[in-house]
Short mmCIF file of C-alpha atoms in Angstrom, two decimals:
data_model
loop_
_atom_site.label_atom_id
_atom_site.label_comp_id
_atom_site.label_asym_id
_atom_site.label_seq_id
_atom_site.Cartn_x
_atom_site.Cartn_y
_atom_site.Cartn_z
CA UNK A 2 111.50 64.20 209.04
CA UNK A 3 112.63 62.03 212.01
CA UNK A 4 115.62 63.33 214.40
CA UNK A 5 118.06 60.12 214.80
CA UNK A 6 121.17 59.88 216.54
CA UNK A 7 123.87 57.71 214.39
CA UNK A 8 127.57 56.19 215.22
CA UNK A 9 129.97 54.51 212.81
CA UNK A 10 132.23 51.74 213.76
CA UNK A 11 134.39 48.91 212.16
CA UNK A 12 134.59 46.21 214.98
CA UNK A 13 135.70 48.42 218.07
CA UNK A 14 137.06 51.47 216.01
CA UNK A 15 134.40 54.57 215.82
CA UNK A 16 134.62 55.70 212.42
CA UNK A 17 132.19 58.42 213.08
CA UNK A 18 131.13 59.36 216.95
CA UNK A 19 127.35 59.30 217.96
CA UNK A 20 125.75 62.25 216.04
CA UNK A 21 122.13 63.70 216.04
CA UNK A 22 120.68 64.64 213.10
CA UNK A 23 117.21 65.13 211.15
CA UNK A 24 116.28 62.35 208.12
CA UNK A 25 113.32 62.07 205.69
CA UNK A 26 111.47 59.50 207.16
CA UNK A 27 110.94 58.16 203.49
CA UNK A 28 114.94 57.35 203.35
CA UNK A 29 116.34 54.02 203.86
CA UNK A 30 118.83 53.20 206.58
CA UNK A 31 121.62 52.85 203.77
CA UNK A 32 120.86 56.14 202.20
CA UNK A 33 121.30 57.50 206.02
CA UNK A 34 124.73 55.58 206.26
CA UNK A 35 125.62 56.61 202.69
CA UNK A 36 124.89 60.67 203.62
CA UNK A 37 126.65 60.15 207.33
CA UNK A 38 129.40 58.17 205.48
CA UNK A 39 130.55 60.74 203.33
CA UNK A 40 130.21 63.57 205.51
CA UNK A 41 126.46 64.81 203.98
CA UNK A 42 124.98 65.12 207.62
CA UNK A 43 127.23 66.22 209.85
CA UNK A 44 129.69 68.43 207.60
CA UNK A 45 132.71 66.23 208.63
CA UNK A 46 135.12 64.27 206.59
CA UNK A 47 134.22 61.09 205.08
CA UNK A 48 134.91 58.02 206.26
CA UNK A 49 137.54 56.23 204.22
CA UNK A 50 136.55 54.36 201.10
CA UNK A 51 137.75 50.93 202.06
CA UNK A 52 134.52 51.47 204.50
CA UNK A 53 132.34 52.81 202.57
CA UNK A 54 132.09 50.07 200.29
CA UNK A 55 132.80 46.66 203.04
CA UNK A 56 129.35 45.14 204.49
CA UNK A 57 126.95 47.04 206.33
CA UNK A 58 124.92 46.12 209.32
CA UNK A 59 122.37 48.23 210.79
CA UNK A 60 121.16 48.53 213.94
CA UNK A 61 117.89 50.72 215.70
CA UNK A 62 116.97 51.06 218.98
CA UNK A 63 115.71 53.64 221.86
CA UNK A 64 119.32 53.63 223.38
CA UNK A 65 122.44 53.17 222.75
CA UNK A 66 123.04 49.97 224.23
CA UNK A 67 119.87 48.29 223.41
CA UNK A 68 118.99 48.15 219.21
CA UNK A 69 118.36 45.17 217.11
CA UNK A 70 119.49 44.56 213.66
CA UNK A 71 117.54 45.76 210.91
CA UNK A 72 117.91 45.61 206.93
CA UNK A 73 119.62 48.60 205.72
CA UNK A 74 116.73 48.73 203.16
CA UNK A 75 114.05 49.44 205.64
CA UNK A 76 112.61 53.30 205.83
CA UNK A 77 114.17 55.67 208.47
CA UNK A 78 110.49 56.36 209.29
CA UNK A 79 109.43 52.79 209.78
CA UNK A 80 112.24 52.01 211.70
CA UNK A 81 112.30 55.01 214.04
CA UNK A 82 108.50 55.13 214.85
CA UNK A 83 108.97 50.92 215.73
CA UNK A 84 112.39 50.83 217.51
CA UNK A 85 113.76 54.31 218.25
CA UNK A 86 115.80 57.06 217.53
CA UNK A 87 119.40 55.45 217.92
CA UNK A 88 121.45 54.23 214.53
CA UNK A 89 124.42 52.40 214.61
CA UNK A 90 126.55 51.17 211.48
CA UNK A 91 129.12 48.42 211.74
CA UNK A 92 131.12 47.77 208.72
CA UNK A 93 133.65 44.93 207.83
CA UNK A 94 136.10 45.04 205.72
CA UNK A 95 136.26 41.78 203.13
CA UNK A 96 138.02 38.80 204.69
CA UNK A 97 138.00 40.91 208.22
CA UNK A 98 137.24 39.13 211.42
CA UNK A 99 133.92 40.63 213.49
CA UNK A 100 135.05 41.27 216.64
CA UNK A 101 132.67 41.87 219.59
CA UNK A 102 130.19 44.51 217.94
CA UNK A 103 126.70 44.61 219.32
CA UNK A 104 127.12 41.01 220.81
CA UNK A 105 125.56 42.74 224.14
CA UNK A 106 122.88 44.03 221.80
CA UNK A 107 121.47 40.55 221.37
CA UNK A 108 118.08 39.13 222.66
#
């Protein structure tokens, strides 16, 4: 079990606020999105469904401001123990326009 710390977002929206949480390491990132997503983790309301099923990006890091991206099919555990605790999600919604997420996240 790893304890990550997740946020939702569709370009500069926050679908779901930063969160903290405990994972099976053995899950992937989009089985962690999928749970947080629907309300699984954190006991909230899902997110809508136009989001839920747009394109996922994933991105892991030891702060908030500094992650890379990652494939969504990667392990929680692999990708916590190598890059940190912090998960962000950024979805788009088909034939949307990415505006300005994670560009300062970059290097």
């Amino acid at each position: 079990m790893h304890f990550v710390v997740l946020q939702i977002q569709c370009s500069s929206k926050i679908l779901k606020p930063w969160y903290g949480c405990v994972v099976p390491e053995e899950a992937s990132i989009a089985d962690v999105f999928t749970d947080y997503s629907s309300g699984v983790l954190d006991s909230g309301g899902p997110i809508p469904d136009q989001f839920r099923t747009s394109s996922l990006e994933a991105w892991v890091g030891n702060k908030k401001t500094d992650q890379v991206r990652v494939n969504p099919q990667c392990s929680v555990g692999d990708m916590v123990s190598s890059l940190g605790q912090y998960m962000e999600f950024c979805v788009t919604i088909r034939g949307q326009l990415r505006i300005g997420m994670n560009q300062k996240r970059r290097s």
